[in-house]
Amino acid sequence: GDITTMRLAPYIANLIVSQDIEAAGFEKGNIFIERTYHSLRPYGGTVCFSLPQRKQIEIFRRTIRSGLPGCEFASTGEFIRLTRVGPLPDSADWTHQYGDAANTVMSYDKAVKAPLGLLWFGGPSNDKILPRHGHGPSPQVVGGRLFIEGRNMIRAVDVYTGRLLWERQFEDLGKFYDNTDHQPGANEIGSNYVTVSDAVYIVYGDKIHVLDPVTGRTTKEFSMPGQKKPNFGSLAVWKDLLLATSSPLHVPLKGEKEKGSMISPKDIKPIFKKGDNWHYLTGIGVTPNADYSSGSKMLVAMNRHSGDVLWRRNADYSFRHNAIAMAAGIVFCIDGISDAKLAYLKRRGLLFKKERTLYALDARTGELIWQTKKSVFGTWLAYSTEHDVLLEASSRSRDRAPDETDRAMTAYRGSDGKVLWRNDEIYQGPPIIYHDRIITQTSGGTDSTALEANALNLLTGKPVECDHPMTGEKIPWTWIRFYGCNTAIASENLLTFRSASGAFVDLTAGHGTANIGGFRSGCTSNLIIANGVLNAPDYTRTCTCSYQNQASLALIHMPKVGYWTFDYYLNPSEPIPVRQVGINFGAPGNRYTENGTLWLEFPSIGGPSPDIPVRASYENPKWFRYHSSHVKGEFNWVASSGVIGIRELNIRMFIQPGENPSVVDAFDKHIGKIPTWPEELIQGIFEQPKPYTVRLFFADTEEDEIGRRLFSVSIQDQQVLEAFDIVKEAGGPNRLVIKQVKGINIKDDLKIELIPTAENPLSPLLCGIEIIAEGW
């Protein structure tokens, strides 16, 4: 076939060849090269053709003119070879449990953005993957491969096709996470593996295995020389350094099951150091060298290529795994024990001070750069290399460590430890560092309610504000989701999480929540944006939820795909004038457009929305909704739904005041009914009428004959359309037509009437209205 018309999927092929290059579309010029290259897999996908010398020169020139990113051209005899070298433009890796060694919880991938479409689905079975509630490590994505762990194995999958690349057996590798009860898992103890472009490092007891990411074979094994086989804990990599925690120490909490063997009187070991004195604990449930622990007694820095130990540092108490961040040549860590665990030790007669120390260490030597003991409280550290800010915080949330704190943040200058700001606010974590913004988490909500989360300025600690799309007023930036037991992670363009099904917030436009319907993302954060793909490996083993689709899948940016949102905004304390809004009749959700209009579904049934009073009268109303491809036109998604039989419409151009409940209501406010607004309760009126532009959206999805659906339209009691025929004006059925009227003066309500002509057998129809303020 002709590749210029076949429209093969992107990134599908490791190798493309052709017996008959002329039949394949070679004569069609640059488009042949571009389409062929489009289907090559990044990181080495190759096209190889047999061509005479003169045509090799021609194709070389075409390749140069096309400016294909990462393209290498080579010629050997009668063969030419084009290779797609390296990553996709603007893509990035996800190398650690929290994105990188700095714990930013963010991917720097710019290639993935809304709207999203399906690249592939299927992939290998989830039978060997860790169960949902055990909260194993998040998948990691590097070099076009996704790495994911099971109870007894780790595997690599091609992110561009879903093909299983390799699977390596390690007996009981993931036993710590193999639990169907709700437990913190990697949310507390960290990840037992980390991935970079040339190696996968895996903790396996007292050894660290170094795997070839291409084959999965072990190339090296690292251990601690001169030590009595201490276990390793969590791992991090920065440049040529491998940072490991060693000798994990488990201190149980009240009522917690013991994890591993307790210290017995026959096995007395020094555990905690207070000043120059070591404290020896016996038979109290504290487990040294534990399999499951939130902290370790030692930090070890190695050359990641040779395994040579560069430096070690012992903790006086314990280095919390989630409070270790490494970037810009500095290791930040906290030596201390949480209040809850100190209380456990106190009940057993051990009185320790609440002394915790925050260290900044030279990553290559381990030497002290700065330290502080003042008001150190955190169980979480993250660092911004972009702004040289170290954030001390908590990661308290559902299915995370029970001894996490639930409030307060401190921001330090990373280079010298100067305190930039502190607060004592309550929030959910782990916090995401998104450039100059700290995005907090929601609690996950329920099936019908949600709690909002917000964002703070990384440099000042003040709430981040944004413009309300309908009023232009400054408001707090917030986001919400409904039921889900993972936490959100970020990329350059999207925040991804579970809100019943897979979901995202577009960080570049508004802050509405969009659902990717039909499939359930994992209880572990598994919507990983990296390598130009939203990777969603099936992390749902043991799940009994009744979702339609249970499979791994990958999504990429597809501009023609539509998506819908629900949008939560705080209610104002008084009526606020609406400057710009769209009303989309019969739509399945809201939509934010490039010109700044937030289109609201009517009636509102898809989730929270900033409702304004919309009142309509009908005669035998018939609502319709089709996929947007059913209608032709730029705003076909507006015109693919609507209502037939509408007669009069009144819209009060003010957002109504109201209380702001602590819990956001979900989807049941208008189900099964069209909302009503008692006139005596509606508020808001301009002192003088304000001018607006009104745009009316129509598409006739039922009638294909001219002259059968004729009606007039009046706005503010002035006729603006007479004997209007949608089919005639649009040039046929299922085609969008927009009618715009400027200079409409509004004092309180916008009033629109649709009046059928006397001889018209069909009722008026309306799909949408866009209302935009003029010059005020």
PDB file of N, CA and C in Angstrom, residues 268-310:
ATOM      1  N   ILE A 268      21.556  -7.864  71.365  1.00  0.00           N
ATOM      2  CA  ILE A 268      21.585  -6.470  71.788  1.00  0.00           C
ATOM      3  C   ILE A 268      22.449  -5.682  70.818  1.00  0.00           C
ATOM      4  N   LYS A 269      21.876  -4.627  70.254  1.00  0.00           N
ATOM      5  CA  LYS A 269      22.593  -3.806  69.278  1.00  0.00           C
ATOM      6  C   LYS A 269      22.391  -2.336  69.584  1.00  0.00           C
ATOM      7  N   PRO A 270      23.409  -1.503  69.336  1.00  0.00           N
ATOM      8  CA  PRO A 270      23.203  -0.063  69.502  1.00  0.00           C
ATOM      9  C   PRO A 270      22.293   0.447  68.396  1.00  0.00           C
ATOM     10  N   ILE A 271      21.219   1.132  68.750  1.00  0.00           N
ATOM     11  CA  ILE A 271      20.229   1.572  67.768  1.00  0.00           C
ATOM     12  C   ILE A 271      20.236   3.087  67.613  1.00  0.00           C
ATOM     13  N   PHE A 272      20.123   3.831  68.709  1.00  0.00           N
ATOM     14  CA  PHE A 272      20.036   5.282  68.628  1.00  0.00           C
ATOM     15  C   PHE A 272      21.217   5.926  69.340  1.00  0.00           C
ATOM     16  N   LYS A 273      21.687   7.013  68.776  1.00  0.00           N
ATOM     17  CA  LYS A 273      22.781   7.763  69.391  1.00  0.00           C
ATOM     18  C   LYS A 273      22.260   9.096  69.909  1.00  0.00           C
ATOM     19  N   LYS A 274      22.506   9.364  71.168  1.00  0.00           N
ATOM     20  CA  LYS A 274      22.094  10.619  71.794  1.00  0.00           C
ATOM     21  C   LYS A 274      23.348  11.272  72.356  1.00  0.00           C
ATOM     22  N   GLY A 275      23.794  12.344  71.699  1.00  0.00           N
ATOM     23  CA  GLY A 275      25.092  12.913  72.047  1.00  0.00           C
ATOM     24  C   GLY A 275      26.188  11.928  71.691  1.00  0.00           C
ATOM     25  N   ASP A 276      27.024  11.604  72.659  1.00  0.00           N
ATOM     26  CA  ASP A 276      28.084  10.633  72.417  1.00  0.00           C
ATOM     27  C   ASP A 276      27.703   9.240  72.902  1.00  0.00           C
ATOM     28  N   ASN A 277      26.467   9.078  73.359  1.00  0.00           N
ATOM     29  CA  ASN A 277      26.059   7.811  73.956  1.00  0.00           C
ATOM     30  C   ASN A 277      25.125   7.036  73.028  1.00  0.00           C
ATOM     31  N   TRP A 278      25.449   5.761  72.825  1.00  0.00           N
ATOM     32  CA  TRP A 278      24.568   4.885  72.049  1.00  0.00           C
ATOM     33  C   TRP A 278      23.563   4.239  72.990  1.00  0.00           C
ATOM     34  N   HIS A 279      22.321   4.123  72.514  1.00  0.00           N
ATOM     35  CA  HIS A 279      21.267   3.503  73.314  1.00  0.00           C
ATOM     36  C   HIS A 279      21.004   2.093  72.801  1.00  0.00           C
ATOM     37  N   TYR A 280      20.948   1.156  73.743  1.00  0.00           N
ATOM     38  CA  TYR A 280      20.739  -0.232  73.401  1.00  0.00           C
ATOM     39  C   TYR A 280      19.296  -0.603  73.755  1.00  0.00           C
ATOM     40  N   LEU A 281      18.550  -1.115  72.777  1.00  0.00           N
ATOM     41  CA  LEU A 281      17.148  -1.461  73.001  1.00  0.00           C
ATOM     42  C   LEU A 281      17.014  -2.975  72.960  1.00  0.00           C
ATOM     43  N   THR A 282      16.222  -3.530  73.845  1.00  0.00           N
ATOM     44  CA  THR A 282      16.048  -4.975  73.860  1.00  0.00           C
ATOM     45  C   THR A 282      14.573  -5.311  73.990  1.00  0.00           C
ATOM     46  N   GLY A 283      14.112  -6.218  73.130  1.00  0.00           N
ATOM     47  CA  GLY A 283      12.786  -6.807  73.264  1.00  0.00           C
ATOM     48  C   GLY A 283      11.635  -5.850  73.253  1.00  0.00           C
ATOM     49  N   ILE A 284      11.725  -4.700  72.536  1.00  0.00           N
ATOM     50  CA  ILE A 284      10.622  -3.736  72.576  1.00  0.00           C
ATOM     51  C   ILE A 284       9.954  -3.578  71.211  1.00  0.00           C
ATOM     52  N   GLY A 285      10.264  -4.436  70.270  1.00  0.00           N
ATOM     53  CA  GLY A 285       9.581  -4.382  68.987  1.00  0.00           C
ATOM     54  C   GLY A 285      10.313  -3.616  67.915  1.00  0.00           C
ATOM     55  N   VAL A 286      11.384  -2.893  68.234  1.00  0.00           N
ATOM     56  CA  VAL A 286      12.167  -2.191  67.222  1.00  0.00           C
ATOM     57  C   VAL A 286      12.986  -3.220  66.445  1.00  0.00           C
ATOM     58  N   THR A 287      12.907  -3.126  65.097  1.00  0.00           N
ATOM     59  CA  THR A 287      13.548  -4.130  64.258  1.00  0.00           C
ATOM     60  C   THR A 287      14.697  -3.524  63.466  1.00  0.00           C
ATOM     61  N   PRO A 288      15.937  -3.901  63.746  1.00  0.00           N
ATOM     62  CA  PRO A 288      17.046  -3.425  62.913  1.00  0.00           C
ATOM     63  C   PRO A 288      17.149  -4.250  61.637  1.00  0.00           C
ATOM     64  N   ASN A 289      17.722  -3.646  60.605  1.00  0.00           N
ATOM     65  CA  ASN A 289      17.912  -4.333  59.326  1.00  0.00           C
ATOM     66  C   ASN A 289      16.610  -4.945  58.813  1.00  0.00           C
ATOM     67  N   ALA A 290      15.521  -4.181  58.967  1.00  0.00           N
ATOM     68  CA  ALA A 290      14.186  -4.683  58.663  1.00  0.00           C
ATOM     69  C   ALA A 290      13.944  -4.760  57.159  1.00  0.00           C
ATOM     70  N   ASP A 291      12.987  -5.594  56.790  1.00  0.00           N
ATOM     71  CA  ASP A 291      12.571  -5.653  55.385  1.00  0.00           C
ATOM     72  C   ASP A 291      11.657  -4.478  55.033  1.00  0.00           C
ATOM     73  N   TYR A 292      10.887  -4.018  56.005  1.00  0.00           N
ATOM     74  CA  TYR A 292       9.881  -2.988  55.767  1.00  0.00           C
ATOM     75  C   TYR A 292      10.130  -1.854  56.744  1.00  0.00           C
ATOM     76  N   SER A 293      10.531  -0.679  56.225  1.00  0.00           N
ATOM     77  CA  SER A 293      10.858   0.420  57.120  1.00  0.00           C
ATOM     78  C   SER A 293      10.767   1.739  56.391  1.00  0.00           C
ATOM     79  N   SER A 294      10.356   2.776  57.129  1.00  0.00           N
ATOM     80  CA  SER A 294      10.284   4.118  56.552  1.00  0.00           C
ATOM     81  C   SER A 294      11.604   4.857  56.640  1.00  0.00           C
ATOM     82  N   GLY A 295      12.575   4.295  57.383  1.00  0.00           N
ATOM     83  CA  GLY A 295      13.854   4.966  57.543  1.00  0.00           C
ATOM     84  C   GLY A 295      14.989   3.980  57.734  1.00  0.00           C
ATOM     85  N   SER A 296      16.224   4.478  57.601  1.00  0.00           N
ATOM     86  CA  SER A 296      17.407   3.623  57.713  1.00  0.00           C
ATOM     87  C   SER A 296      18.464   4.306  58.572  1.00  0.00           C
ATOM     88  N   LYS A 297      19.392   3.483  59.062  1.00  0.00           N
ATOM     89  CA  LYS A 297      20.450   3.967  59.933  1.00  0.00           C
ATOM     90  C   LYS A 297      21.605   4.607  59.182  1.00  0.00           C
ATOM     91  N   MET A 298      21.711   4.368  57.869  1.00  0.00           N
ATOM     92  CA  MET A 298      22.907   4.816  57.166  1.00  0.00           C
ATOM     93  C   MET A 298      22.564   5.299  55.768  1.00  0.00           C
ATOM     94  N   LEU A 299      23.300   6.322  55.334  1.00  0.00           N
ATOM     95  CA  LEU A 299      23.309   6.752  53.936  1.00  0.00           C
ATOM     96  C   LEU A 299      24.625   6.305  53.309  1.00  0.00           C
ATOM     97  N   VAL A 300      24.543   5.754  52.102  1.00  0.00           N
ATOM     98  CA  VAL A 300      25.728   5.269  51.408  1.00  0.00           C
ATOM     99  C   VAL A 300      25.725   5.840  50.001  1.00  0.00           C
ATOM    100  N   ALA A 301      26.809   6.508  49.619  1.00  0.00           N
ATOM    101  CA  ALA A 301      26.956   7.020  48.258  1.00  0.00           C
ATOM    102  C   ALA A 301      27.996   6.180  47.534  1.00  0.00           C
ATOM    103  N   MET A 302      27.624   5.695  46.340  1.00  0.00           N
ATOM    104  CA  MET A 302      28.503   4.850  45.544  1.00  0.00           C
ATOM    105  C   MET A 302      28.703   5.448  44.166  1.00  0.00           C
ATOM    106  N   ASN A 303      29.812   5.088  43.552  1.00  0.00           N
ATOM    107  CA  ASN A 303      29.937   5.293  42.121  1.00  0.00           C
ATOM    108  C   ASN A 303      28.999   4.307  41.450  1.00  0.00           C
ATOM    109  N   ARG A 304      28.039   4.808  40.698  1.00  0.00           N
ATOM    110  CA  ARG A 304      26.992   3.912  40.190  1.00  0.00           C
ATOM    111  C   ARG A 304      27.498   2.955  39.112  1.00  0.00           C
ATOM    112  N   HIS A 305      28.666   3.215  38.558  1.00  0.00           N
ATOM    113  CA  HIS A 305      29.218   2.330  37.524  1.00  0.00           C
ATOM    114  C   HIS A 305      30.051   1.206  38.126  1.00  0.00           C
ATOM    115  N   SER A 306      30.817   1.533  39.174  1.00  0.00           N
ATOM    116  CA  SER A 306      31.725   0.533  39.753  1.00  0.00           C
ATOM    117  C   SER A 306      31.233  -0.050  41.069  1.00  0.00           C
ATOM    118  N   GLY A 307      30.348   0.665  41.765  1.00  0.00           N
ATOM    119  CA  GLY A 307      29.916   0.222  43.077  1.00  0.00           C
ATOM    120  C   GLY A 307      30.838   0.632  44.199  1.00  0.00           C
ATOM    121  N   ASP A 308      31.909   1.360  43.881  1.00  0.00           N
ATOM    122  CA  ASP A 308      32.828   1.816  44.920  1.00  0.00           C
ATOM    123  C   ASP A 308      32.118   2.775  45.872  1.00  0.00           C
ATOM    124  N   VAL A 309      32.291   2.535  47.164  1.00  0.00           N
ATOM    125  CA  VAL A 309      31.675   3.398  48.166  1.00  0.00           C
ATOM    126  C   VAL A 309      32.475   4.689  48.266  1.00  0.00           C
ATOM    127  N   LEU A 310      31.812   5.827  48.071  1.00  0.00           N
ATOM    128  CA  LEU A 310      32.460   7.137  48.118  1.00  0.00           C
ATOM    129  C   LEU A 310      32.393   7.738  49.514  1.00  0.00           C
TER     130      LEU A 310
END
